mmCIF file of C-alpha atoms in Angstrom:
data_model
loop_
_atom_site.group_PDB
_atom_site.id
_atom_site.type_symbol
_atom_site.label_atom_id
_atom_site.label_comp_id
_atom_site.label_asym_id
_atom_site.label_seq_id
_atom_site.Cartn_x
_atom_site.Cartn_y
_atom_site.Cartn_z
ATOM 1 C CA MET A 1 8.960 -16.908 -11.531
ATOM 2 C CA LYS A 2 7.061 -13.654 -11.123
ATOM 3 C CA ARG A 3 8.170 -10.634 -8.731
ATOM 4 C CA TYR A 4 5.511 -9.673 -6.180
ATOM 5 C CA VAL A 5 5.109 -7.083 -3.623
ATOM 6 C CA ALA A 6 2.531 -7.653 -0.750
ATOM 7 C CA LEU A 7 1.389 -4.908 1.145
ATOM 8 C CA LEU A 8 -0.521 -5.621 4.494
ATOM 9 C CA ARG A 9 -2.809 -3.218 5.875
ATOM 10 C CA GLY A 10 -2.389 -1.867 9.172
ATOM 11 C CA ILE A 11 0.151 -3.765 11.182
ATOM 12 C CA ASN A 12 2.537 -2.810 13.672
ATOM 13 C CA ILE A 13 0.800 0.853 14.237
ATOM 14 C CA SER A 14 0.864 2.042 17.688
ATOM 15 C CA GLY A 15 1.468 -1.056 19.058
ATOM 16 C CA LYS A 16 -1.481 -2.844 17.384
ATOM 17 C CA ASN A 17 -1.494 -5.515 15.014
ATOM 18 C CA LYS A 18 2.092 -6.955 15.804
ATOM 19 C CA ILE A 19 3.764 -8.948 13.417
ATOM 20 C CA PRO A 20 7.156 -9.354 13.426
ATOM 21 C CA MET A 21 8.789 -9.400 10.148
ATOM 22 C CA VAL A 22 11.289 -12.225 10.860
ATOM 23 C CA GLU A 23 8.443 -14.488 11.455
ATOM 24 C CA LEU A 24 6.196 -12.777 8.596
ATOM 25 C CA LYS A 25 9.466 -13.524 6.018
ATOM 26 C CA GLN A 26 9.425 -17.319 7.295
ATOM 27 C CA CYS A 27 5.415 -17.762 6.842
ATOM 28 C CA PHE A 28 6.058 -16.153 3.396
ATOM 29 C CA GLU A 29 8.851 -18.956 2.852
ATOM 30 C CA ARG A 30 6.665 -21.829 4.274
ATOM 31 C CA LEU A 31 4.100 -21.019 1.240
ATOM 32 C CA ASP A 32 6.806 -21.756 -0.897
ATOM 33 C CA TYR A 33 7.752 -18.343 -2.048
ATOM 34 C CA THR A 34 11.260 -17.677 -3.049
ATOM 35 C CA GLU A 35 13.101 -14.513 -2.530
ATOM 36 C CA VAL A 36 11.353 -13.002 0.267
ATOM 37 C CA LYS A 37 12.155 -10.143 1.509
ATOM 38 C CA THR A 38 10.761 -7.412 3.924
ATOM 39 C CA TYR A 39 10.959 -3.407 3.762
ATOM 40 C CA LEU A 40 10.266 -1.578 6.866
ATOM 41 C CA ASN A 41 8.176 -2.750 9.702
ATOM 42 C CA SER A 42 4.884 -1.901 8.133
ATOM 43 C CA GLY A 43 3.901 -5.086 6.256
ATOM 44 C CA ASN A 44 6.075 -4.637 2.839
ATOM 45 C CA VAL A 45 6.961 -8.245 1.680
ATOM 46 C CA ILE A 46 8.656 -8.764 -1.816
ATOM 47 C CA PHE A 47 8.711 -12.118 -3.237
ATOM 48 C CA SER A 48 8.893 -14.556 -6.292
ATOM 49 C CA SER A 49 6.480 -17.249 -7.058
ATOM 50 C CA ASP A 50 5.288 -19.100 -10.116
ATOM 51 C CA GLU A 51 1.700 -18.656 -9.061
ATOM 52 C CA THR A 52 0.165 -16.016 -11.597
ATOM 53 C CA ASP A 53 -3.368 -15.694 -10.025
ATOM 54 C CA ILE A 54 -3.170 -12.651 -7.661
ATOM 55 C CA THR A 55 -6.273 -13.748 -6.182
ATOM 56 C CA LYS A 56 -5.274 -17.144 -5.176
ATOM 57 C CA ILE A 57 -1.973 -15.784 -3.976
ATOM 58 C CA THR A 58 -4.088 -12.737 -1.592
ATOM 59 C CA SER A 59 -5.914 -15.760 -0.309
ATOM 60 C CA GLN A 60 -2.971 -17.831 0.667
ATOM 61 C CA ILE A 61 -1.416 -14.699 2.356
ATOM 62 C CA GLU A 62 -4.433 -13.449 4.071
ATOM 63 C CA GLU A 63 -5.297 -17.249 5.659
ATOM 64 C CA MET A 64 -1.469 -17.486 6.547
ATOM 65 C CA ILE A 65 -1.897 -14.635 8.622
ATOM 66 C CA LYS A 66 -4.927 -15.447 10.147
ATOM 67 C CA ASN A 67 -3.905 -18.676 11.224
ATOM 68 C CA GLN A 68 -0.099 -17.731 12.403
ATOM 69 C CA PHE A 69 -0.697 -14.346 14.048
ATOM 70 C CA ARG A 70 -4.740 -14.669 14.479
ATOM 71 C CA LEU A 71 -5.327 -11.275 12.773
ATOM 72 C CA ASP A 72 -7.709 -10.488 9.991
ATOM 73 C CA ILE A 73 -5.424 -7.966 7.784
ATOM 74 C CA PRO A 74 -6.120 -7.079 4.218
ATOM 75 C CA VAL A 75 -3.308 -7.623 1.956
ATOM 76 C CA PHE A 76 -2.735 -5.994 -1.241
ATOM 77 C CA ILE A 77 -0.619 -7.828 -3.738
ATOM 78 C CA ILE A 78 1.043 -6.369 -6.938
ATOM 79 C CA SER A 79 3.498 -7.683 -9.652
ATOM 80 C CA LYS A 80 6.593 -5.674 -9.295
ATOM 81 C CA GLU A 81 6.023 -5.013 -13.185
ATOM 82 C CA LYS A 82 2.954 -3.288 -12.328
ATOM 83 C CA LEU A 83 3.994 -1.233 -9.175
ATOM 84 C CA GLU A 84 6.982 0.095 -11.837
ATOM 85 C CA ASP A 85 4.410 0.942 -14.262
ATOM 86 C CA ILE A 86 2.383 3.338 -12.051
ATOM 87 C CA LEU A 87 5.484 4.984 -10.941
ATOM 88 C CA HIS A 88 6.222 5.786 -14.688
ATOM 89 C CA HIS A 89 2.900 7.109 -14.635
ATOM 90 C CA ALA A 90 3.324 9.627 -11.216
ATOM 91 C CA PRO A 91 2.174 12.915 -11.641
ATOM 92 C CA ASP A 92 4.772 15.496 -12.409
ATOM 93 C CA TRP A 93 4.159 17.030 -8.720
ATOM 94 C CA TRP A 94 4.016 13.756 -6.757
ATOM 95 C CA GLY A 95 7.357 12.425 -5.201
ATOM 96 C CA ASN A 96 9.556 15.238 -6.379
ATOM 97 C CA GLU A 97 11.726 15.621 -3.107
ATOM 98 C CA ASN A 98 9.611 18.776 -1.713
ATOM 99 C CA LYS A 99 10.439 18.523 2.184
ATOM 100 C CA GLU A 100 7.159 20.551 2.579
ATOM 101 C CA ILE A 101 5.173 18.085 0.825
ATOM 102 C CA TYR A 102 3.859 14.612 1.967
ATOM 103 C CA ASP A 103 3.859 12.369 -1.076
ATOM 104 C CA ASN A 104 1.780 9.118 -0.596
ATOM 105 C CA LEU A 105 0.415 6.206 -2.959
ATOM 106 C CA ILE A 106 -2.941 4.621 -1.867
ATOM 107 C CA PHE A 107 -3.820 1.369 -3.006
ATOM 108 C CA ILE A 108 -7.021 0.238 -3.336
ATOM 109 C CA ILE A 109 -7.587 -3.406 -2.065
ATOM 110 C CA PRO A 110 -10.021 -5.223 -4.436
ATOM 111 C CA PRO A 111 -13.088 -5.388 -4.828
ATOM 112 C CA ALA A 112 -13.165 -1.774 -3.933
ATOM 113 C CA THR A 113 -12.480 0.993 -7.009
ATOM 114 C CA CYS A 114 -11.562 4.517 -7.466
ATOM 115 C CA LYS A 115 -15.049 5.521 -7.605
ATOM 116 C CA ASP A 116 -15.932 3.834 -4.419
ATOM 117 C CA VAL A 117 -12.988 6.024 -2.449
ATOM 118 C CA TYR A 118 -14.324 9.142 -4.263
ATOM 119 C CA ASN A 119 -17.730 8.197 -3.219
ATOM 120 C CA GLU A 120 -16.840 7.964 0.480
ATOM 121 C CA ILE A 121 -14.262 10.670 0.698
ATOM 122 C CA GLY A 122 -15.086 13.115 -1.485
ATOM 123 C CA GLU A 123 -12.627 15.702 -3.740
ATOM 124 C CA PRO A 124 -9.552 17.094 -2.510
ATOM 125 C CA LYS A 125 -9.765 20.454 -0.960
ATOM 126 C CA GLU A 126 -8.153 22.483 -3.415
ATOM 127 C CA GLY A 127 -4.743 24.407 -2.606
ATOM 128 C CA LEU A 128 -4.294 21.638 0.419
ATOM 129 C CA GLU A 129 -4.129 18.706 -1.485
ATOM 130 C CA LYS A 130 -3.403 16.808 -4.722
ATOM 131 C CA ILE A 131 -4.991 13.458 -5.891
ATOM 132 C CA ASN A 132 -4.564 11.817 -9.452
ATOM 133 C CA GLU A 133 -5.727 8.171 -10.158
ATOM 134 C CA TYR A 134 -3.963 5.790 -12.021
ATOM 135 C CA LYS A 135 -5.419 2.226 -12.148
ATOM 136 C CA GLU A 136 -5.731 0.634 -8.906
ATOM 137 C CA THR A 137 -4.089 3.260 -6.974
ATOM 138 C CA VAL A 138 -4.137 7.207 -6.052
ATOM 139 C CA PHE A 139 -1.247 9.698 -5.858
ATOM 140 C CA TRP A 140 -2.238 11.721 -3.144
ATOM 141 C CA SER A 141 0.019 14.824 -2.069
ATOM 142 C CA PHE A 142 -0.468 17.728 0.556
ATOM 143 C CA SER A 143 1.160 20.125 2.655
ATOM 144 C CA ARG A 144 3.050 18.537 5.824
ATOM 145 C CA LYS A 145 2.068 21.970 7.850
ATOM 146 C CA GLU A 146 -1.544 21.958 6.862
ATOM 147 C CA TYR A 147 -2.498 18.272 6.535
ATOM 148 C CA GLN A 148 -5.295 18.483 9.218
ATOM 149 C CA LYS A 149 -7.253 20.856 7.074
ATOM 150 C CA THR A 150 -7.190 18.431 4.079
ATOM 151 C CA ASN A 151 -10.462 16.434 3.179
ATOM 152 C CA TRP A 152 -8.427 13.566 2.539
ATOM 153 C CA TRP A 153 -6.192 12.941 6.025
ATOM 154 C CA SER A 154 -8.521 12.078 8.449
ATOM 155 C CA LYS A 155 -10.919 10.375 6.100
ATOM 156 C CA THR A 156 -8.387 7.731 5.019
ATOM 157 C CA ALA A 157 -7.981 6.375 8.140
ATOM 158 C CA ASN A 158 -11.984 6.902 9.598
ATOM 159 C CA VAL A 159 -14.704 6.301 6.951
ATOM 160 C CA ASN A 160 -15.683 2.666 5.621
ATOM 161 C CA ILE A 161 -13.231 2.787 2.692
ATOM 162 C CA SER A 162 -10.305 3.284 4.706
ATOM 163 C CA LYS A 163 -10.179 -0.688 5.390
ATOM 164 C CA LYS A 164 -10.081 -1.137 1.722
ATOM 165 C CA LEU A 165 -7.009 1.021 1.294
ATOM 166 C CA THR A 166 -3.372 0.658 2.274
ATOM 167 C CA ILE A 167 -1.162 3.814 1.843
ATOM 168 C CA ARG A 168 2.838 3.995 1.394
ATOM 169 C CA THR A 169 4.987 6.961 0.966
ATOM 170 C CA ALA A 170 6.784 7.730 -2.244
ATOM 171 C CA ASN A 171 9.953 6.963 -0.927
ATOM 172 C CA THR A 172 8.845 3.690 0.607
ATOM 173 C CA VAL A 173 7.152 2.824 -2.765
ATOM 174 C CA ARG A 174 10.420 3.669 -4.833
ATOM 175 C CA LYS A 175 12.645 1.215 -2.053
ATOM 176 C CA ILE A 176 10.383 -1.528 -2.270
ATOM 177 C CA VAL A 177 10.202 -1.364 -6.283
ATOM 178 C CA CYS A 178 14.384 -1.396 -6.415
ATOM 179 C CA ILE A 179 14.477 -4.752 -3.899
#
């Protein structure tokens, strides 16, 4: 039995794409996933499965969401083991509890790549934000006070590639990996 994390993109934000976590948990259980837990209301689901094909798991979950909730929601699936590895490779400046800095982890939904993200969004603004890629993720930190001046803030939500990204805070990712 392998432990996985499903990150649903863009649900329960400003009243859009509403999915109750209790119902979502039940739907995962109906797909025969076990030890299902949700975290926060933003589409973080931790579960176990004998299935090892990430593409198959992703397709099952996206189809279930479409059928059950009538939503076409991209889903990023990662094994808990891989998520732990990503956190182990976090840069020193990321997630260090500095309250003036906002630390995020950007998950890139396949088939998009880090190169695609950089090509569309561009370089981070020096002195305002830091970016470091590792595997299918990008560590991203910026000043809470000057976020509107950054290059990546508005673009991660508004460019074409944004539909292939899902973002979680450092605290959220660390809590998910402990569930």
